[in-house]
Tab-separated table of C-alpha atoms in Angstrom:
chain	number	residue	atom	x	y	z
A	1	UNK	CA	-16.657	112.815	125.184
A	2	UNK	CA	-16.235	111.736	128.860
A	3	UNK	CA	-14.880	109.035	130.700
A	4	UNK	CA	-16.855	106.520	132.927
A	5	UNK	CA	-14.782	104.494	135.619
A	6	UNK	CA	-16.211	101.260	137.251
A	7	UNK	CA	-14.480	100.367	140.056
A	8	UNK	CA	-14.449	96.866	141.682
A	9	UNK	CA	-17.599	96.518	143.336
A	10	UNK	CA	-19.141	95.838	146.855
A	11	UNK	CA	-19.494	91.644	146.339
A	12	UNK	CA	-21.043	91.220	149.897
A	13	UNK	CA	-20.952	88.962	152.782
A	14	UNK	CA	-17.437	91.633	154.152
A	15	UNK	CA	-15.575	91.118	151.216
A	16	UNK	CA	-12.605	93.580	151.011
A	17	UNK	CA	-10.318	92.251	148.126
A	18	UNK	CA	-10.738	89.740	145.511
A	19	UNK	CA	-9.161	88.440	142.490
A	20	UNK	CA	-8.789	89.848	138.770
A	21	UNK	CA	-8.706	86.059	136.939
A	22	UNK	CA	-9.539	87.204	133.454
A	23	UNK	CA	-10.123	90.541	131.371
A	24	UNK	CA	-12.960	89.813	128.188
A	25	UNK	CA	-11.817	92.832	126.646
A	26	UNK	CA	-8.557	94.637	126.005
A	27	UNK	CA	-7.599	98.819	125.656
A	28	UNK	CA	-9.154	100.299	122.362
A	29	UNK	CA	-12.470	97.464	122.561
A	30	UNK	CA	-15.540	99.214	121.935
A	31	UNK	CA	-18.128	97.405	124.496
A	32	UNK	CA	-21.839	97.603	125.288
A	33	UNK	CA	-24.488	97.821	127.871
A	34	UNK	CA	-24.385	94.807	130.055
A	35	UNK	CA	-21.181	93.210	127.900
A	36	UNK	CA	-19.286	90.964	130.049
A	37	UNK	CA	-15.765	93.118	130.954
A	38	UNK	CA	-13.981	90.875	133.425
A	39	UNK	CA	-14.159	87.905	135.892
A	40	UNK	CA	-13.315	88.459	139.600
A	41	UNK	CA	-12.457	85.694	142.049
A	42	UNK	CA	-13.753	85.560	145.748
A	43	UNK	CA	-12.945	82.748	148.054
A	44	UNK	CA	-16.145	81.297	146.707
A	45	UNK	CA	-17.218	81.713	143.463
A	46	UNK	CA	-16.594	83.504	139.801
A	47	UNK	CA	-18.209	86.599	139.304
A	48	UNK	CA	-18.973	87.956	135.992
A	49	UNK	CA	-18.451	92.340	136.059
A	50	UNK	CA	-20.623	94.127	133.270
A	51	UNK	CA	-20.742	96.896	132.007
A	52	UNK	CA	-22.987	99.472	132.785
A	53	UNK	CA	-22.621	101.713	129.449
A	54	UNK	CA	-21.267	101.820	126.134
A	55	UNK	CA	-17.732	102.953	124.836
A	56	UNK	CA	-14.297	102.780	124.296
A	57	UNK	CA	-12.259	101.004	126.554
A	58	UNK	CA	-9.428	103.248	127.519
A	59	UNK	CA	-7.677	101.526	130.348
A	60	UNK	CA	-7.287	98.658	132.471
A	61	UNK	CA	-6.881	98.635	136.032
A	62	UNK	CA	-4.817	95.451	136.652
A	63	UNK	CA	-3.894	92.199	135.722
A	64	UNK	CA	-5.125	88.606	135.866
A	65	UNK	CA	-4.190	87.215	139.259
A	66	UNK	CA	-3.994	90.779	141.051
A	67	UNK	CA	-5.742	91.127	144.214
A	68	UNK	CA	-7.395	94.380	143.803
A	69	UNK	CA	-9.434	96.195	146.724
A	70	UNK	CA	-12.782	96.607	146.764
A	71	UNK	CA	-13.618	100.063	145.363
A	72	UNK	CA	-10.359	100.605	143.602
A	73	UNK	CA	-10.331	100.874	139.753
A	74	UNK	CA	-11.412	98.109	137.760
A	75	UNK	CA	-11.950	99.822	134.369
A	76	UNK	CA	-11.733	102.835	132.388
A	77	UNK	CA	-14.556	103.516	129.449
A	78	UNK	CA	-15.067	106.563	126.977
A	79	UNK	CA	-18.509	107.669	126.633
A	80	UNK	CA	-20.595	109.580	125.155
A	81	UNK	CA	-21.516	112.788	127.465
A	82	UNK	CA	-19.706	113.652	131.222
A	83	UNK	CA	-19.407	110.439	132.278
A	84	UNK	CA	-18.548	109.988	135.995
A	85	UNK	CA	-14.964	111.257	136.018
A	86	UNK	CA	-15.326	113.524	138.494
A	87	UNK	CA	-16.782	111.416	140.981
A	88	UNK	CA	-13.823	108.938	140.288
A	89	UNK	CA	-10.134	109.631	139.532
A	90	UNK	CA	-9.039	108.365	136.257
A	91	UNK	CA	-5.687	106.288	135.881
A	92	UNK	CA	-3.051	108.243	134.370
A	93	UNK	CA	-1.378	106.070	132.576
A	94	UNK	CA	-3.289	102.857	130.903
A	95	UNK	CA	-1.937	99.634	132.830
A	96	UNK	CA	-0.816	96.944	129.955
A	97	UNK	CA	-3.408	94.597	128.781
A	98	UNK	CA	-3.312	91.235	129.781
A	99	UNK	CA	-2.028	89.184	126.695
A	100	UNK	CA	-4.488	87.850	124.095
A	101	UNK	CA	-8.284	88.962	126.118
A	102	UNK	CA	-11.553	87.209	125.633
A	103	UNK	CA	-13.992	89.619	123.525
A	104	UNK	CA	-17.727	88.046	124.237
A	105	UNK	CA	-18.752	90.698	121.609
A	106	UNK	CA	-17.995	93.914	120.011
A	107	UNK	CA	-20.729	96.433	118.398
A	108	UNK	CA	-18.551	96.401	115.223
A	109	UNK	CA	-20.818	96.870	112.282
A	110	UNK	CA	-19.179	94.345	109.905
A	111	UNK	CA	-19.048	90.699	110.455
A	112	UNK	CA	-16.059	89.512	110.977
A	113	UNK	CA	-15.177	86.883	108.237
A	114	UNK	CA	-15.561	83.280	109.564
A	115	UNK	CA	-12.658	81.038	108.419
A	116	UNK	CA	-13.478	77.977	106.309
A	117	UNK	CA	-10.235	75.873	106.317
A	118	UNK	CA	-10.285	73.062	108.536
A	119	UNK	CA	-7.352	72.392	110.830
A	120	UNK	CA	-4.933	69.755	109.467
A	121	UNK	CA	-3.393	68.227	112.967
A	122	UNK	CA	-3.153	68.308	116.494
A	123	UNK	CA	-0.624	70.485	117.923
A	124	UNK	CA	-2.118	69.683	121.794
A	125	UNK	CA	-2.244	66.242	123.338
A	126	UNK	CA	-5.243	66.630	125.279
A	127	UNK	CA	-8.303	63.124	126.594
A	128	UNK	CA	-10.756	62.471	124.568
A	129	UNK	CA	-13.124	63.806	127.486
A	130	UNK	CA	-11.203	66.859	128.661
A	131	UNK	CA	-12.778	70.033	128.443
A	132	UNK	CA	-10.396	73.248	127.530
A	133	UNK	CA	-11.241	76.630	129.335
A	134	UNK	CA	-12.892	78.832	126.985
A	135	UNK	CA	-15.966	81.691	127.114
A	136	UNK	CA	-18.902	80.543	124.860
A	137	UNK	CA	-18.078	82.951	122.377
A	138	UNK	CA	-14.602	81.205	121.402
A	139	UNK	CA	-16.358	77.462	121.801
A	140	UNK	CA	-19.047	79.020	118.852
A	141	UNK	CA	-15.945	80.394	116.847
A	142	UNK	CA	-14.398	77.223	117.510
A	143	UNK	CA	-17.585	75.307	116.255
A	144	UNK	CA	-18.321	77.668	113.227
A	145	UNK	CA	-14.923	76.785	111.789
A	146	UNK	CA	-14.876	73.434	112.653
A	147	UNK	CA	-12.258	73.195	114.818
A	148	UNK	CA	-11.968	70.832	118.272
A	149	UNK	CA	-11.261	72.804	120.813
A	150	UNK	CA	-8.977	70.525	122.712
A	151	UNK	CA	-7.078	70.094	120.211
A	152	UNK	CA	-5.980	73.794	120.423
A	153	UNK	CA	-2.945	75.532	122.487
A	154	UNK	CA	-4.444	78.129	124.872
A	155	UNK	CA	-2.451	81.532	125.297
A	156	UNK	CA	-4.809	82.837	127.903
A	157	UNK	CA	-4.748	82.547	132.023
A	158	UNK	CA	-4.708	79.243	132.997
A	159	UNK	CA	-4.585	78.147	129.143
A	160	UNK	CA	-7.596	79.177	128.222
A	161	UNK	CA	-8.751	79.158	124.823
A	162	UNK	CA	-8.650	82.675	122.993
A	163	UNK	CA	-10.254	83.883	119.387
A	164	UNK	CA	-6.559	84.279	118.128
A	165	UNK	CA	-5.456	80.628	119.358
A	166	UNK	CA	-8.158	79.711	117.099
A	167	UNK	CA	-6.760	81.968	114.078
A	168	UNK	CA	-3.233	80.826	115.081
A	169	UNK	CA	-4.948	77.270	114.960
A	170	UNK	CA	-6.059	77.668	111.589
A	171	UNK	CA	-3.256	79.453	109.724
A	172	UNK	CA	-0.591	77.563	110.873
A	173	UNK	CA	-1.879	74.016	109.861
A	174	UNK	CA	-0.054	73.539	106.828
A	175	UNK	CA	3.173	73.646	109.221
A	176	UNK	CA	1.806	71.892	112.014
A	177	UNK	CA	0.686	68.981	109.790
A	178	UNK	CA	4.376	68.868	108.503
A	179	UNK	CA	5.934	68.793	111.841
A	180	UNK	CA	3.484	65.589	113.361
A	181	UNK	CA	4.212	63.757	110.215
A	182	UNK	CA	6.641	62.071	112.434
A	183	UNK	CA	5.223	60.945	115.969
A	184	UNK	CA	9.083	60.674	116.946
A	185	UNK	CA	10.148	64.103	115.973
A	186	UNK	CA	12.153	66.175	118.756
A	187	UNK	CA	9.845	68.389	120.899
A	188	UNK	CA	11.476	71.613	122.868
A	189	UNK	CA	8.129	73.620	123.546
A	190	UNK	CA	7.962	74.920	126.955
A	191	UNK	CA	4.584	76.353	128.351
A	192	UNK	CA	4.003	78.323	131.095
A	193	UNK	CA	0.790	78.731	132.811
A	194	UNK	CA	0.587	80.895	135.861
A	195	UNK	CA	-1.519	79.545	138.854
A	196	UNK	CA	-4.540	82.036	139.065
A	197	UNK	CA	-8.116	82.656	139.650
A	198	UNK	CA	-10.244	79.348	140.671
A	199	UNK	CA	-6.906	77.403	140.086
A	200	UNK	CA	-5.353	79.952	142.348
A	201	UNK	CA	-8.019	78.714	145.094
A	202	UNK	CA	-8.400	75.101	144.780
A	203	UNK	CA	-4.490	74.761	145.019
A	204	UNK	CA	-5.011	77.004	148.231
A	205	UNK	CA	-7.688	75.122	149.725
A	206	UNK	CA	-6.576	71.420	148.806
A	207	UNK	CA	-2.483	72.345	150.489
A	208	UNK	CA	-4.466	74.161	153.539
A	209	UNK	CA	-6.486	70.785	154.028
A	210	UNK	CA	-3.647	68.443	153.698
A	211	UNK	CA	-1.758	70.464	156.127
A	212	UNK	CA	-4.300	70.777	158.843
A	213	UNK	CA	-6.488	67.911	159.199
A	214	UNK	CA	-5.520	64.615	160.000
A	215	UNK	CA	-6.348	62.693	156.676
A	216	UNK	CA	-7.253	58.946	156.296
A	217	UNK	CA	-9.000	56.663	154.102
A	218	UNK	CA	-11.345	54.029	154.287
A	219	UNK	CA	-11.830	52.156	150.975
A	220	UNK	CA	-14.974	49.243	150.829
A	221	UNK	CA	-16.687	47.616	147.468
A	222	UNK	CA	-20.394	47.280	147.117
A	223	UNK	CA	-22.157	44.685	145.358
A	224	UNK	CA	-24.551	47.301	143.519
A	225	UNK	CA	-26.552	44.726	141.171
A	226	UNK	CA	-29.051	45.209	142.993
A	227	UNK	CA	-28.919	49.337	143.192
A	228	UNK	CA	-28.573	49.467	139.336
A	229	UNK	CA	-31.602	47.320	137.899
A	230	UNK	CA	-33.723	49.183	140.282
A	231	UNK	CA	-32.592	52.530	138.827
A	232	UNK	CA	-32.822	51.109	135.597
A	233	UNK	CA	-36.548	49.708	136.511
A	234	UNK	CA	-37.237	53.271	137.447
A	235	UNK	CA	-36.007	55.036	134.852
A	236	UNK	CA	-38.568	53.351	132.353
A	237	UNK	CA	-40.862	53.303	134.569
A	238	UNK	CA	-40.990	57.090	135.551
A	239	UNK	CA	-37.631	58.767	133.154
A	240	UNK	CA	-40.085	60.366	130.946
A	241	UNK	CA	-42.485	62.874	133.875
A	242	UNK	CA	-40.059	62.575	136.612
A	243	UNK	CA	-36.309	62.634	135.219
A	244	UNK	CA	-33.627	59.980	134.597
A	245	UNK	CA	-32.033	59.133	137.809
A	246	UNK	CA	-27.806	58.365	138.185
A	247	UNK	CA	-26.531	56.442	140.771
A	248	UNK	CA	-25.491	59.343	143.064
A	249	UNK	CA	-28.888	60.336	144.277
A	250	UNK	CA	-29.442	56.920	145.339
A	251	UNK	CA	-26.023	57.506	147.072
A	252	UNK	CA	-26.749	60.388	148.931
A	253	UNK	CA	-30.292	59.097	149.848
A	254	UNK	CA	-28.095	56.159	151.927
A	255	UNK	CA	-25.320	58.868	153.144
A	256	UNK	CA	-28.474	60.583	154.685
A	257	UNK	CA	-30.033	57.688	156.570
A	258	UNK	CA	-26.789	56.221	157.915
A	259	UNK	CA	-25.902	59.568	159.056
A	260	UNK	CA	-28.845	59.222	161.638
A	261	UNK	CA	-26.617	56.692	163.472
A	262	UNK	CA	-22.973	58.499	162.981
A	263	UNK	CA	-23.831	62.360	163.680
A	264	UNK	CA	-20.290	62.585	164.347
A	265	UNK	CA	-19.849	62.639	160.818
A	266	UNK	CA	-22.305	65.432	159.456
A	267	UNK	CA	-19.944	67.661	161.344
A	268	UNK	CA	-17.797	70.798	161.039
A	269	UNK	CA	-14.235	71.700	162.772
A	270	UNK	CA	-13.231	74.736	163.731
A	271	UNK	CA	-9.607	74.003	164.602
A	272	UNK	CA	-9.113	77.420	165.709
A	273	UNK	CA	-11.957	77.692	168.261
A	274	UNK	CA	-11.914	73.591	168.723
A	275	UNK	CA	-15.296	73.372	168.604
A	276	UNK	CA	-16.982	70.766	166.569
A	277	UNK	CA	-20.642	71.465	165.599
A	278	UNK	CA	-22.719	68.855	164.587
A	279	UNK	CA	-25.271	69.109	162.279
A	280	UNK	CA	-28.906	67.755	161.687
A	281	UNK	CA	-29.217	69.368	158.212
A	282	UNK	CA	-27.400	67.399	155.403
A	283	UNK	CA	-26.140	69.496	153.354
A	284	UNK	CA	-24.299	67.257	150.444
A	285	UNK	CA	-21.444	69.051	148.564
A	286	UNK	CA	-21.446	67.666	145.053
A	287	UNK	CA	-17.780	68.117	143.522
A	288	UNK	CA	-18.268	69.078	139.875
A	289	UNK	CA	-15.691	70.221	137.620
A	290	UNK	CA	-16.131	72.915	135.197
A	291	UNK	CA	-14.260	74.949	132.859
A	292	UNK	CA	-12.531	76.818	135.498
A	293	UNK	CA	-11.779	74.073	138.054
A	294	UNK	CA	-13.705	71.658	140.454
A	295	UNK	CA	-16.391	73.518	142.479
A	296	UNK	CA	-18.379	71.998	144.807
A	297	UNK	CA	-22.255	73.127	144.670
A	298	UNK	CA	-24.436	72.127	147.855
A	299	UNK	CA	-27.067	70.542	147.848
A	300	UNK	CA	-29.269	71.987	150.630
A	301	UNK	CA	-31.584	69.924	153.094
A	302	UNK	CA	-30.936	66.560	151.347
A	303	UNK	CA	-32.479	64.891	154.157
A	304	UNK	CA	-35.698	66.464	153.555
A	305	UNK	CA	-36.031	65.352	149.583
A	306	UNK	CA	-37.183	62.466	147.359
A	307	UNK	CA	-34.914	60.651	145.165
A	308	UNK	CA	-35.944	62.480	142.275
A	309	UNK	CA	-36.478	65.865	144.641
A	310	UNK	CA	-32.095	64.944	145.163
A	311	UNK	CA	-31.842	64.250	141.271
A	312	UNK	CA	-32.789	67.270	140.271
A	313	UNK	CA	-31.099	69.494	142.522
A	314	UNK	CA	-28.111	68.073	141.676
A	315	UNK	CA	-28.488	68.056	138.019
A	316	UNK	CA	-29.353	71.581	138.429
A	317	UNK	CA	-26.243	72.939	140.311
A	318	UNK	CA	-23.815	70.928	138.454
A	319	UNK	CA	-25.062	72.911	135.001
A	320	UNK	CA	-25.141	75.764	137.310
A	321	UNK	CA	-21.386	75.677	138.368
A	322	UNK	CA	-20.001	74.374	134.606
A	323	UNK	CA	-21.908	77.178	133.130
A	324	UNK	CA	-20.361	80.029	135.984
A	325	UNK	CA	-23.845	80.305	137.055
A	326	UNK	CA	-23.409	79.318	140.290
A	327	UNK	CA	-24.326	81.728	143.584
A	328	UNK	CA	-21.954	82.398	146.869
A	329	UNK	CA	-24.911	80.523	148.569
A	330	UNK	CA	-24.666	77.555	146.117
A	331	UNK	CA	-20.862	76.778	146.807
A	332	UNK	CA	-20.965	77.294	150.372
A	333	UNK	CA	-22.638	75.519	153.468
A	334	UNK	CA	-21.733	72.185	152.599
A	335	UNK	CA	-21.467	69.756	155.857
A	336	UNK	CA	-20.216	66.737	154.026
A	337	UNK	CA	-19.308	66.285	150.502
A	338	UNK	CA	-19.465	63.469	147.801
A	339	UNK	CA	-17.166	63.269	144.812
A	340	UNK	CA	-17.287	61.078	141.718
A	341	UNK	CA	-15.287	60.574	138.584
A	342	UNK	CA	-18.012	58.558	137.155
A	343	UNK	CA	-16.600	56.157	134.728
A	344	UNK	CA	-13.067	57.733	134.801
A	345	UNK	CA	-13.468	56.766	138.586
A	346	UNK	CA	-10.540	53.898	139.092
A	347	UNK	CA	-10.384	51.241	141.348
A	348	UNK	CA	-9.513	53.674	144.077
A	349	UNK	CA	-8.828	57.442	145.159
A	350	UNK	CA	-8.102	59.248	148.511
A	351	UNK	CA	-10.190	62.359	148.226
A	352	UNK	CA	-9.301	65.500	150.186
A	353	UNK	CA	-11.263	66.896	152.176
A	354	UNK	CA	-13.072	69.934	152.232
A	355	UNK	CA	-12.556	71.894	155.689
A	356	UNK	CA	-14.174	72.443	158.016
A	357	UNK	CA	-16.086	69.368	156.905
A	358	UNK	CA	-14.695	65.579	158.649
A	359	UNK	CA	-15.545	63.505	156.057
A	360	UNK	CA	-16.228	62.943	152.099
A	361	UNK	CA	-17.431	59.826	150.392
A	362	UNK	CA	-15.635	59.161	146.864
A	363	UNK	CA	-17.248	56.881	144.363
A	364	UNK	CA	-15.517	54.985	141.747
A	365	UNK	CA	-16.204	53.404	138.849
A	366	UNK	CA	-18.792	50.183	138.364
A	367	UNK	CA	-17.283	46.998	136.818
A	368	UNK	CA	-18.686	43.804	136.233
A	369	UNK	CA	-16.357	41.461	138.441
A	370	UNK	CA	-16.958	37.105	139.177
A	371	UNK	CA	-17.782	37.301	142.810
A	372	UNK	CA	-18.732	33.457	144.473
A	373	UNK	CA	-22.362	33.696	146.323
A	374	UNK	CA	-23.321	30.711	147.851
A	375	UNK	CA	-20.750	28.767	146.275
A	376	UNK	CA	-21.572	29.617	142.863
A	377	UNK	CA	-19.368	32.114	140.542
A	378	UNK	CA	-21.625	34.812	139.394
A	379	UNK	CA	-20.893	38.074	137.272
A	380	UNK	CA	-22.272	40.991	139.457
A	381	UNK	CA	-21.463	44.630	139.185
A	382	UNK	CA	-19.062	46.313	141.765
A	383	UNK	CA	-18.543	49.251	142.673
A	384	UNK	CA	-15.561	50.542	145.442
A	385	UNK	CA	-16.580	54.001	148.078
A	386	UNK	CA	-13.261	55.419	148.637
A	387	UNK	CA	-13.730	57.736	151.552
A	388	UNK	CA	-11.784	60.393	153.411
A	389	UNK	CA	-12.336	61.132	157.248
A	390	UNK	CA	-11.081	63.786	159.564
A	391	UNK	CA	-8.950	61.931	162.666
A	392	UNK	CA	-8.846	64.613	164.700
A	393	UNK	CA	-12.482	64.310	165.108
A	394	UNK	CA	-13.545	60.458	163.830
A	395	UNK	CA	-12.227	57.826	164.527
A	396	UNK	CA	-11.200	54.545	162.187
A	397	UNK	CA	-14.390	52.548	163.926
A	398	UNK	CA	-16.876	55.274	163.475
A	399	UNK	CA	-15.631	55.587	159.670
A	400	UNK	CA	-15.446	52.335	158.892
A	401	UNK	CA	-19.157	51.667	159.996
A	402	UNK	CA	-20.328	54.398	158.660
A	403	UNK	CA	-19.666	52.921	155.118
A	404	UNK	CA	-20.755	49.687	156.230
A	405	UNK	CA	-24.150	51.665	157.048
A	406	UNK	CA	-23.985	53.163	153.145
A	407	UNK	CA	-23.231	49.656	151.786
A	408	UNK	CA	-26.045	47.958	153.552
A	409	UNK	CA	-28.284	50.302	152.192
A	410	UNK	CA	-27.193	50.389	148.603
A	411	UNK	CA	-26.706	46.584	148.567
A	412	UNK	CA	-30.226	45.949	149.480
A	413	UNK	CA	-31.800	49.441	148.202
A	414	UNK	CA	-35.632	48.588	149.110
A	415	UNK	CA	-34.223	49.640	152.937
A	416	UNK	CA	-33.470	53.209	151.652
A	417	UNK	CA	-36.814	53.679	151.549
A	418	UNK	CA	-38.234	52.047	154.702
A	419	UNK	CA	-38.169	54.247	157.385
């Protein structure tokens, strides 16, 4: 037998550290060509680290949340044969697992047995429409035996979901059913969930854009009667060989032509330098929150596609970034970004921005509201854009017309197309 040591590799673009977020395996797994071992953090994106053969897992070469260089480490396997040993020093002594690992799979050659009994209560407050963190293999455990997943307690980083919070799910319902008998019995729990990974990043970059740029807000309602029966009109028209179509490509089909008139706005800052470069490509970030945290996918030369060209794209990179899928290249580049909450969208937000951009347009939610149009009280749907700018580079007129420009549009959406 011989040992085979993967170190953390190369991940391009000058990259010398990143981020250990979460181990899939723990000391004494046996794993597999190509298994899944470990996510790694750069400032952009999850990356999944195989593995390249099969063994033993022998030792571990940090933590989650450890900053680990590039080339040190990562992972020690035993293998069949030499193995690479001694082309790469082995760690002495096996660094502690991090508690309760993922396993995506293990070449065991008896099924584990799949528990039948259904879990009694709720032991986690979580929305109806919140998603839990967990790998696909616990939401298919999770599914087998019945269980919701957000109604689970996660032990993992960030509290993700683990195979033994499941078990733990199911063998303690008996008690937990007992103890929520009474909604007004005492509570002393005390979690705590250490800020790593993606969560580790978005915290970083949301304080670092509050503290440099010069944040306001700009908050305007659209009457988008209009918008909507012509996306409904399309939808049967041309859903079934073209796609269904959502609001927000019609949205960033009207950022793009009013951005003809405000340039100022399709911009970057680079408050170091102070230079401002503005841009003729529109390049529309599209917040999206997955499993791991909001990510914000781009999608590229916006100007230069059809509605459905837009749809598509951005029906693509959302599944992309929920799934982890998502490339360097597909979170990055972004020279303005729009952000939605859909129907969880309120009657108004103040987005942050995402440096070096100047400016993101936030959508809320559509209600039906009694507006008066030429005298008369009519039920019409509305819809508020609650925007962010940049002051240091535009100013309150520039903003403030800018969503005029997108209202216009949207309000009387044959001029999107008129050119």
């Amino acid at each position: 037998m011989g040992t085979h040591v993967i170190k953390m590799p190369d991940i391009g673009e000058g990259i010398a550290e990143v981020e250990l977020s979460v181990w899939h395996v723990k000391v004494g797994d046996l794993v597999v060509e190509d298994q899944v071992l470990a996510d790694v953090m750069t400032d952009k994106a999850m990356v999944d680290i195989p593995s390249p053969v099969h063994g033993k897992v022998i030792s571990l070469g940090g933590e989650p949340g450890e900053v680990m260089a590039v080339g040190s480490i990562l992972i020690s396997i035993e293998v069949e044969g030499a193995g690479n040993a001694k082309d790469a020093p082995v760690v002495a002594e096996p660094v502690k697992a991090a508690p309760a690992p993922v396993v995506e799979a293990k070449p065991a050659p008896v099924a584990e047995a799949k528990p039948t009994a259904k879990p009694a209560a709720a032991p986690v407050a979580r929305d109806a429409n919140e998603r839990p963190l967990a790998s696909p293999a616990v939401r298919k455990h999770a599914l087998d035996a019945g269980i919701q997943l957000r109604l689970v307690q996660g032990s993992g980083p960030a509290g993700r979901v683990l195979h033994e919070d499941l078990d733990a799910y199911l063998q303690q319902g008996a008690t937990q059913a007992s103890a929520t008998a009474n909604p007004y019995a005492e509570r002393n729990s005390e979690e705590q969930i250490p800020v790593i990974g993606m969560r580790r990043k978005i915290a970083q970059r949301m304080q670092d854009a509050t503290r440099r740029a010069a944040h306001f807000s700009y908050v305007e309602e659209i009457d988008v009667t209009a918008l909507d029966e012509l996306r409904v009109h399309l939808n049967e028209k041309h859903g079934a060989t073209r796609g269904k179509l959502t609001l927000l490509p019609f949205i960033v089909r009207a950022m793009v032509v009013a951005l003809r008139d405000f340039p100022q706005i399709n911009a970057r800052y680079d408050d170091e330098a102070q230079v401002i470069t503005r841009l003729g490509a529109v390049h529309v970030g599209v917040a999206t929150q997955s499993d791991v945290g909001l990510m914000v996918p781009v999608v590229r030369h916006a100007e230069a596609r059809s509605l459905w060209g837009n749809a598509e794209e951005i029906a693509r990179l959302a599944s992309a970034a929920r799934n982890g899928k998502a490339s360097r290249d597909e979170l990055s580049g972004s020279t303005i970004t729009l952000t939605s909450l859909g129907a969880l969208g309120g009657i108004v937000s103040t987005p942050v921005l995402n440096l070096p951009e100047v400016a993101i347009v936030g959508v809320n939610r559509i209600v039906e509201r009694p507006m008066v149009i030429k005298g008369q009280i009519v039920v019409r749907k509305m819809m508020n854009l609650s925007s962010s700018f940049d002051h240091r580079v535009v100013d309150g007129m520039d903003a403030a017309q800018f969503i005029q420009a997108i209202r216009g549009l949207l309000e009387q959406p044959a001029s999107l197309f008129l050119e």
